Amino acid sequence: MNVSGRTYPQLALDLQLCFPLYAATRAVTKRYVTLLKGTGLTYPQYLVMLVLWESDEPLSVTSLGQRLRLDSGTLTPLLKRLETAGLVRRDRDPGDERRVLVSLTEEGVAMEEQVSGVPQQLGASMGITRDEALALRDQLTELVDHLDTAESP
Amino acid sequence: MNVSGRTYPQLALDLQLCFPLYAATRAVTKRYVTLLKGTGLTYPQYLVMLVLWESDEPLSVTSLGQRLRLDSGTLTPLLKRLETAGLVRRDRDPGDERRVLVSLTEEGVAMEEQVSGVPQQLGASMGITRDEALALRDQLTELVDHLDTAESP
DNA sequence: CGCTATTAAGTTGTGCGCAATATAGTTGTG
DNA sequence: CACAACTATATTGCGCACAACTTAATAGCG
């Protein structure tokens, strides 16, 4: 149907930002399935590994969650799967038995080298320049910040 | 850890496009939960309704899937929930008994008016201008197109 | 016409996301 | 020290996504 002929033209799928955003995330995730085949990692698991590789020390579930904006309901089972895969350890913090500290195993550390080419491969699939990617990244980061501070109506 | 001190600086979470994209989608989806409260719709269900409101005639599961890039494994249970909610009907196409035609009920048609303010409310939460949103939409659409045609490693 | 290939939808199983809740450990206050 | 408030993680339940597979219907070809 022609958009201009609609009672509520603002509801047209093609005019909205939300749908391309949603579709882009799923397309990127799908691309990661291919790129991460061989590691056994899913995309969210890969993100957790990125955070752990960045850190000099073990991280609690909460700090992982703050970095990735994920809660324990998502992270706990995901971390158990990484533990089963032999990539991380989960140990109670002796100084505070409520906390679980997540640390990399040797195998987990070693995997960093294995995926070091992934960002570049993904960049190639996206068909945009590095500068465009960085600009897009900044716009999306700003969008997230705004949405986080706009909890009211 | 300082990015410049890493063995694989390209793996830094903050330097990559994928994470802001992933976080933005989840933030937008979360915002929709608030905006759609009262309708009983989830965000994917809202997208299906957008496509149906756009269409003059009933749509098959496959055509809905092509429009939203979703397969029957996602759509079939979602459509059953919309049917249970009284918003759509699902009828076998008499001309081709393999196809299921999805059409809006009166209640489903009526809901369009109820959500007509949602796009504008979401726009307000995102803190970007209409033009910025449209530019972002175009960039993301292009990104999806590239990823779709880049299936090979 | 009869048979094979194709197509459409549905089913199954896995892994997120996230709200709501439960449980255990810690902190702060009197 | 007792105990209430708080914090960290885990659990439960629901709804996607999607790969892989199944079932049923149609199309096409000899």
CSV table of C-alpha atoms (C1' of nucleotides) in Angstrom, one decimal:
chain,number,residue,atom,x,y,z
A,1,MET,CA,0.0,0.0,0.0
A,2,ASN,CA,1.2,3.5,-0.8
A,3,VAL,CA,2.4,5.2,2.3
A,4,SER,CA,0.8,8.5,1.5
A,5,GLY,CA,-2.6,6.7,1.3
A,6,ARG,CA,-2.5,5.4,4.9
A,7,THR,CA,-4.3,6.6,7.9
A,8,TYR,CA,-1.2,6.3,10.0
A,9,PRO,CA,1.8,6.7,7.7
A,10,GLN,CA,4.2,6.9,10.6
A,11,LEU,CA,3.7,3.2,11.1
A,12,ALA,CA,5.2,2.2,7.8
A,13,LEU,CA,7.9,-0.3,8.4
A,14,ASP,CA,10.3,1.2,5.9
A,15,LEU,CA,10.1,4.6,7.4
A,16,GLN,CA,11.2,3.5,10.9
A,17,LEU,CA,14.6,3.2,12.3
A,18,CYS,CA,13.8,0.3,14.6
A,19,PHE,CA,13.4,-2.4,12.0
A,20,PRO,CA,16.7,-1.9,10.1
A,21,LEU,CA,18.4,-1.8,13.5
A,22,TYR,CA,16.8,-5.1,14.5
A,23,ALA,CA,17.5,-6.6,11.1
A,24,ALA,CA,21.1,-5.4,11.2
A,25,THR,CA,21.8,-7.0,14.5
A,26,ARG,CA,20.4,-10.3,13.4
A,27,ALA,CA,22.4,-10.2,10.2
A,28,VAL,CA,25.6,-9.4,12.1
A,29,THR,CA,24.9,-12.2,14.6
A,30,LYS,CA,24.3,-14.6,11.7
A,31,ARG,CA,27.7,-13.6,10.1
A,32,TYR,CA,29.4,-14.3,13.5
A,33,VAL,CA,28.0,-17.8,13.4
A,34,THR,CA,30.1,-18.4,10.3
A,35,LEU,CA,33.2,-16.5,11.6
A,36,LEU,CA,33.1,-18.2,15.0
A,37,LYS,CA,32.5,-21.7,13.6
A,38,GLY,CA,35.6,-23.6,14.7
A,39,THR,CA,35.8,-21.9,18.1
A,40,GLY,CA,32.4,-23.3,19.3
A,41,LEU,CA,31.5,-19.8,20.6
A,42,THR,CA,28.2,-18.2,20.1
A,43,TYR,CA,28.2,-14.4,19.6
A,44,PRO,CA,27.2,-13.5,23.2
A,45,GLN,CA,29.8,-15.9,24.4
A,46,TYR,CA,32.4,-14.2,22.1
A,47,LEU,CA,31.4,-10.8,23.7
A,48,VAL,CA,32.0,-12.2,27.2
A,49,MET,CA,35.4,-13.5,26.0
A,50,LEU,CA,36.3,-10.1,24.6
A,51,VAL,CA,35.7,-8.5,28.0
A,52,LEU,CA,37.7,-11.2,29.8
A,53,TRP,CA,40.6,-10.8,27.3
A,54,GLU,CA,40.5,-7.1,28.0
A,55,SER,CA,40.8,-7.6,31.7
A,56,ASP,CA,44.0,-8.2,33.7
A,57,GLU,CA,42.2,-9.9,36.5
A,58,PRO,CA,39.1,-12.2,37.1
A,59,LEU,CA,35.8,-10.4,36.9
A,60,SER,CA,32.6,-10.9,38.9
A,61,VAL,CA,29.4,-11.8,37.2
A,62,THR,CA,28.1,-8.3,38.0
A,63,SER,CA,31.0,-6.4,36.4
A,64,LEU,CA,30.7,-8.6,33.3
A,65,GLY,CA,27.0,-7.7,33.3
A,66,GLN,CA,27.7,-4.0,33.6
A,67,ARG,CA,30.1,-4.0,30.7
A,68,LEU,CA,27.8,-6.0,28.4
A,69,ARG,CA,24.4,-4.7,29.9
A,70,LEU,CA,23.4,-8.3,30.7
A,71,ASP,CA,21.9,-9.6,33.9
A,72,SER,CA,22.6,-12.8,35.8
A,73,GLY,CA,19.7,-14.5,34.3
A,74,THR,CA,21.5,-14.4,31.0
A,75,LEU,CA,25.1,-14.6,32.2
A,76,THR,CA,24.9,-17.5,34.7
A,77,PRO,CA,23.9,-20.2,32.2
A,78,LEU,CA,26.1,-18.7,29.5
A,79,LEU,CA,29.1,-18.8,31.8
A,80,LYS,CA,28.3,-22.3,32.8
A,81,ARG,CA,28.5,-23.3,29.2
A,82,LEU,CA,31.9,-21.5,28.8
A,83,GLU,CA,33.0,-23.4,31.9
A,84,THR,CA,31.9,-26.7,30.4
A,85,ALA,CA,33.8,-25.8,27.2
A,86,GLY,CA,36.9,-25.4,29.3
A,87,LEU,CA,37.4,-21.7,28.5
A,88,VAL,CA,36.7,-20.1,31.9
A,89,ARG,CA,36.7,-21.0,35.6
A,90,ARG,CA,34.0,-19.8,38.0
A,91,ASP,CA,35.2,-19.5,41.6
A,92,ARG,CA,33.5,-18.0,44.6
A,93,ASP,CA,35.4,-15.0,45.9
A,94,PRO,CA,37.0,-16.1,49.2
A,95,GLY,CA,36.8,-12.5,50.4
A,96,ASP,CA,33.1,-12.2,49.7
A,97,GLU,CA,31.3,-15.5,49.2
A,98,ARG,CA,28.4,-13.9,47.4
A,99,ARG,CA,30.6,-13.1,44.4
A,100,VAL,CA,31.6,-15.5,41.7
A,101,LEU,CA,34.9,-14.6,39.9
A,102,VAL,CA,35.2,-15.6,36.3
A,103,SER,CA,38.7,-16.1,35.0
A,104,LEU,CA,40.2,-17.5,31.8
A,105,THR,CA,41.7,-20.9,31.6
A,106,GLU,CA,44.9,-21.5,29.5
A,107,GLU,CA,42.6,-22.6,26.7
A,108,GLY,CA,40.5,-19.5,27.1
A,109,VAL,CA,43.6,-17.3,26.9
A,110,ALA,CA,44.9,-19.2,23.9
A,111,MET,CA,41.6,-18.6,22.0
A,112,GLU,CA,42.3,-14.9,21.6
A,113,GLU,CA,44.8,-15.5,18.9
A,114,GLN,CA,42.4,-17.8,17.1
A,115,VAL,CA,39.8,-15.1,16.8
A,116,SER,CA,42.1,-12.1,16.2
A,117,GLY,CA,41.1,-11.9,12.6
A,118,VAL,CA,37.4,-11.8,13.2
A,119,PRO,CA,36.8,-8.1,13.5
A,120,GLN,CA,38.6,-7.5,10.2
A,121,GLN,CA,36.6,-10.3,8.5
A,122,LEU,CA,33.4,-8.8,9.7
A,123,GLY,CA,34.4,-5.4,8.6
A,124,ALA,CA,34.9,-6.7,5.1
A,125,SER,CA,31.4,-8.3,5.1
A,126,MET,CA,29.8,-5.0,6.0
A,127,GLY,CA,30.9,-3.1,3.0
A,128,ILE,CA,31.6,0.1,4.8
A,129,THR,CA,34.9,1.9,5.5
A,130,ARG,CA,36.6,2.0,8.8
A,131,ASP,CA,35.6,5.6,9.3
A,132,GLU,CA,32.0,4.9,8.5
A,133,ALA,CA,32.0,2.1,10.9
A,134,LEU,CA,33.4,4.3,13.7
A,135,ALA,CA,30.9,7.0,13.0
A,136,LEU,CA,28.1,4.5,13.1
A,137,ARG,CA,29.4,3.1,16.3
A,138,ASP,CA,29.4,6.6,17.9
A,139,GLN,CA,25.8,7.3,16.8
A,140,LEU,CA,24.6,4.0,18.2
A,141,THR,CA,26.5,4.5,21.4
A,142,GLU,CA,24.8,7.9,21.8
A,143,LEU,CA,21.4,6.3,21.0
A,144,VAL,CA,21.9,3.7,23.8
A,145,ASP,CA,22.9,6.4,26.3
A,146,HIS,CA,19.8,8.4,25.5
A,147,LEU,CA,17.5,5.4,25.8
A,148,ASP,CA,19.0,4.5,29.1
A,149,THR,CA,18.2,7.9,30.6
A,150,ALA,CA,14.7,8.0,29.1
A,151,GLU,CA,12.9,5.5,31.3
A,152,SER,CA,9.9,7.8,31.9
A,153,PRO,CA,6.8,7.8,29.4
B,1,MET,CA,43.8,-2.4,30.2
B,2,ASN,CA,45.1,0.2,27.8
B,3,VAL,CA,44.1,-0.7,24.3
B,4,SER,CA,47.6,0.2,22.9
B,5,GLY,CA,49.2,-2.3,25.3
B,6,ARG,CA,47.3,-5.3,24.0
B,7,THR,CA,48.5,-8.0,21.8
B,8,TYR,CA,45.3,-7.9,19.7
B,9,PRO,CA,44.0,-4.3,20.0
B,10,GLN,CA,41.4,-4.9,17.3
B,11,LEU,CA,39.5,-7.1,19.8
B,12,ALA,CA,38.8,-4.2,22.2
B,13,LEU,CA,35.0,-4.1,22.8
B,14,ASP,CA,34.8,-0.3,22.6
B,15,LEU,CA,36.4,-0.2,19.2
B,16,GLN,CA,34.0,-2.5,17.5
B,17,LEU,CA,30.7,-1.7,15.8
B,18,CYS,CA,29.1,-4.9,16.7
B,19,PHE,CA,28.6,-4.3,20.4
B,20,PRO,CA,26.9,-0.9,20.2
B,21,LEU,CA,24.6,-2.3,17.5
B,22,TYR,CA,23.7,-5.2,19.7
B,23,ALA,CA,23.3,-3.0,22.8
B,24,ALA,CA,21.2,-0.5,20.8
B,25,THR,CA,18.8,-3.1,19.6
B,26,ARG,CA,18.3,-4.4,23.1
B,27,ALA,CA,17.8,-0.9,24.5
B,28,VAL,CA,15.2,-0.1,21.8
B,29,THR,CA,13.4,-3.4,22.4
B,30,LYS,CA,13.3,-2.6,26.1
B,31,ARG,CA,11.8,0.8,25.3
B,32,TYR,CA,9.1,-0.9,23.2
B,33,VAL,CA,8.1,-3.0,26.2
B,34,THR,CA,7.1,0.2,28.0
B,35,LEU,CA,5.5,1.8,24.9
B,36,LEU,CA,3.5,-1.3,24.0
B,37,LYS,CA,2.4,-2.1,27.6
B,38,GLY,CA,-1.4,-1.8,27.4
B,39,THR,CA,-1.5,-3.5,24.0
B,40,GLY,CA,-0.2,-6.8,25.2
B,41,LEU,CA,2.1,-6.9,22.2
B,42,THR,CA,5.8,-7.8,22.2
B,43,TYR,CA,8.1,-6.0,19.9
B,44,PRO,CA,8.3,-8.8,17.3
B,45,GLN,CA,4.5,-9.1,17.4
B,46,TYR,CA,4.3,-5.3,16.9
B,47,LEU,CA,6.5,-5.7,13.8
B,48,VAL,CA,4.2,-8.4,12.4
B,49,MET,CA,1.2,-6.1,13.0
B,50,LEU,CA,3.0,-3.3,11.2
B,51,VAL,CA,3.3,-5.5,8.1
B,52,LEU,CA,-0.3,-6.6,8.3
B,53,TRP,CA,-1.6,-3.0,8.7
B,54,GLU,CA,0.4,-2.1,5.6
B,55,SER,CA,-1.2,-4.8,3.6
B,56,ASP,CA,-4.5,-4.6,1.8
B,57,GLU,CA,-5.0,-8.3,1.9
B,58,PRO,CA,-4.1,-11.4,4.0
B,59,LEU,CA,-0.5,-12.5,3.9
B,60,SER,CA,1.0,-15.9,3.9
B,61,VAL,CA,3.5,-16.9,6.6
B,62,THR,CA,6.2,-16.9,3.9
B,63,SER,CA,5.6,-13.4,2.7
B,64,LEU,CA,5.5,-12.1,6.3
B,65,GLY,CA,8.8,-13.9,6.8
B,66,GLN,CA,10.3,-12.3,3.7
B,67,ARG,CA,9.3,-8.9,4.8
B,68,LEU,CA,10.7,-9.3,8.4
B,69,ARG,CA,13.5,-11.8,7.6
B,70,LEU,CA,12.0,-14.4,9.9
B,71,ASP,CA,11.4,-18.0,9.3
B,72,SER,CA,8.4,-20.3,10.1
B,73,GLY,CA,10.1,-21.5,13.2
B,74,THR,CA,9.8,-18.0,14.7
B,75,LEU,CA,6.6,-16.9,13.0
B,76,THR,CA,4.3,-20.0,13.6
B,77,PRO,CA,4.3,-19.8,17.4
B,78,LEU,CA,4.2,-16.0,17.3
B,79,LEU,CA,1.2,-16.0,15.0
B,80,LYS,CA,-0.5,-18.5,17.2
B,81,ARG,CA,-0.1,-16.2,20.1
B,82,LEU,CA,-1.5,-13.3,18.1
B,83,GLU,CA,-4.4,-15.6,17.2
B,84,THR,CA,-5.0,-16.5,20.8
B,85,ALA,CA,-5.0,-12.8,21.6
B,86,GLY,CA,-7.8,-12.3,19.0
B,87,LEU,CA,-5.8,-10.0,16.8
B,88,VAL,CA,-5.3,-12.2,13.7
B,89,ARG,CA,-6.9,-15.2,12.0
B,90,ARG,CA,-5.0,-18.0,10.4
B,91,ASP,CA,-6.8,-19.8,7.6
B,92,ARG,CA,-5.5,-22.3,5.0
B,93,ASP,CA,-5.6,-20.9,1.5
B,94,PRO,CA,-8.4,-22.8,-0.3
B,95,GLY,CA,-6.5,-22.4,-3.5
B,96,ASP,CA,-3.3,-23.9,-2.1
B,97,GLU,CA,-3.7,-25.9,1.1
B,98,ARG,CA,0.0,-25.6,1.9
B,99,ARG,CA,-0.3,-21.9,2.6
B,100,VAL,CA,-1.7,-20.3,5.7
B,101,LEU,CA,-3.2,-16.8,5.2
B,102,VAL,CA,-2.9,-14.4,8.1
B,103,SER,CA,-5.5,-11.7,8.3
B,104,LEU,CA,-6.4,-9.1,10.8
B,105,THR,CA,-9.5,-9.4,13.0
B,106,GLU,CA,-11.6,-6.3,13.7
B,107,GLU,CA,-9.7,-6.1,17.0
B,108,GLY,CA,-6.4,-6.3,15.1
B,109,VAL,CA,-7.5,-3.5,12.8
B,110,ALA,CA,-8.6,-1.4,15.7
B,111,MET,CA,-5.3,-1.6,17.4
B,112,GLU,CA,-3.5,0.4,14.8
B,113,GLU,CA,-5.0,3.6,16.2
B,114,GLN,CA,-3.9,2.6,19.7
B,115,VAL,CA,-0.2,2.4,18.7
B,116,SER,CA,-0.2,5.3,16.2
B,117,GLY,CA,1.8,7.4,18.7
B,118,VAL,CA,4.5,4.9,19.3
B,119,PRO,CA,7.0,5.8,16.6
B,120,GLN,CA,7.0,9.4,17.7
B,121,GLN,CA,7.4,8.5,21.4
B,122,LEU,CA,10.3,6.2,20.5
B,123,GLY,CA,11.9,9.0,18.4
B,124,ALA,CA,11.7,11.3,21.4
B,125,SER,CA,13.5,8.7,23.6
B,126,MET,CA,16.3,8.3,21.2
B,127,GLY,CA,17.5,11.9,21.4
B,128,ILE,CA,18.2,12.3,17.7
B,129,THR,CA,16.5,14.4,15.0
B,130,ARG,CA,14.3,13.0,12.4
B,131,ASP,CA,17.0,13.5,9.7
B,132,GLU,CA,19.6,11.8,11.8
B,133,ALA,CA,17.2,8.8,12.3
B,134,LEU,CA,16.6,8.6,8.6
B,135,ALA,CA,20.3,8.7,7.8
B,136,LEU,CA,21.0,6.0,10.4
B,137,ARG,CA,18.2,3.9,9.0
B,138,ASP,CA,19.7,4.1,5.5
B,139,GLN,CA,23.2,3.2,6.7
B,140,LEU,CA,21.8,0.2,8.6
B,141,THR,CA,19.7,-0.9,5.6
B,142,GLU,CA,22.8,-0.8,3.4
B,143,LEU,CA,24.8,-2.8,6.0
B,144,VAL,CA,22.1,-5.5,6.0
B,145,ASP,CA,22.1,-5.7,2.2
B,146,HIS,CA,25.9,-6.1,2.2
B,147,LEU,CA,25.8,-8.8,4.9
B,148,ASP,CA,23.1,-10.7,3.0
B,149,THR,CA,25.3,-10.9,-0.1
B,150,ALA,CA,28.4,-11.8,1.8
B,151,GLU,CA,27.7,-15.3,2.8
B,152,SER,CA,31.1,-16.7,1.7
B,153,PRO,CA,34.1,-16.3,4.1
C,1,DC,C1',-1.6,-40.5,-15.3
C,2,DG,C1',2.2,-41.6,-12.0
C,3,DC,C1',6.1,-40.4,-9.8
C,4,DT,C1',9.7,-37.3,-8.3
C,5,DA,C1',11.1,-32.7,-6.9
C,6,DT,C1',9.7,-28.7,-4.9
C,7,DT,C1',7.3,-25.7,-1.7
C,8,DA,C1',4.8,-24.2,2.7
C,9,DA,C1',4.1,-24.6,7.2
C,10,DG,C1',4.9,-26.9,11.5
C,11,DT,C1',8.0,-29.2,15.0
C,12,DT,C1',12.0,-29.9,17.9
C,13,DG,C1',16.0,-28.5,20.3
C,14,DT,C1',19.4,-25.0,21.8
C,15,DG,C1',20.7,-20.5,23.4
C,16,DC,C1',19.8,-16.2,24.4
C,17,DG,C1',17.4,-11.9,27.0
C,18,DC,C1',14.9,-10.4,30.7
C,19,DA,C1',11.3,-10.0,34.4
C,20,DA,C1',10.3,-11.9,38.7
C,21,DT,C1',11.6,-14.4,42.4
C,22,DA,C1',14.6,-17.2,45.6
C,23,DT,C1',18.7,-18.0,48.4
C,24,DA,C1',22.8,-17.1,50.6
C,25,DG,C1',26.1,-13.9,52.3
C,26,DT,C1',27.4,-9.2,54.0
C,27,DT,C1',26.7,-4.6,56.1
C,28,DG,C1',25.0,-1.4,59.2
C,29,DT,C1',22.5,0.0,63.3
C,30,DG,C1',21.1,0.0,67.9
D,1,DC,C1',25.4,-9.4,69.2
D,2,DA,C1',20.8,-9.4,67.0
D,3,DC,C1',18.5,-8.3,63.2
D,4,DA,C1',16.9,-5.7,59.4
D,5,DA,C1',18.4,-3.9,55.0
D,6,DC,C1',21.1,-4.7,51.2
D,7,DT,C1',23.9,-7.2,47.7
D,8,DA,C1',25.4,-11.0,44.5
D,9,DT,C1',24.2,-14.8,42.2
D,10,DA,C1',21.1,-18.4,40.8
D,11,DT,C1',16.5,-20.1,39.3
D,12,DT,C1',12.1,-20.1,36.8
D,13,DG,C1',9.2,-19.0,33.1
D,14,DC,C1',8.2,-16.9,28.7
D,15,DG,C1',9.1,-15.4,24.1
D,16,DC,C1',11.9,-15.0,20.6
D,17,DA,C1',15.7,-16.6,16.6
D,18,DC,C1',17.2,-20.1,14.0
D,19,DA,C1',19.1,-24.7,12.4
D,20,DA,C1',17.5,-29.1,11.3
D,21,DC,C1',14.0,-32.0,10.4
D,22,DT,C1',9.0,-33.6,9.4
D,23,DT,C1',4.6,-33.6,7.1
D,24,DA,C1',1.5,-32.4,3.7
D,25,DA,C1',0.3,-30.3,-0.7
D,26,DT,C1',1.4,-28.9,-5.3
D,27,DA,C1',4.1,-28.7,-9.7
D,28,DG,C1',6.4,-30.6,-13.3
D,29,DC,C1',7.9,-34.0,-16.2
D,30,DG,C1',8.1,-38.3,-18.8
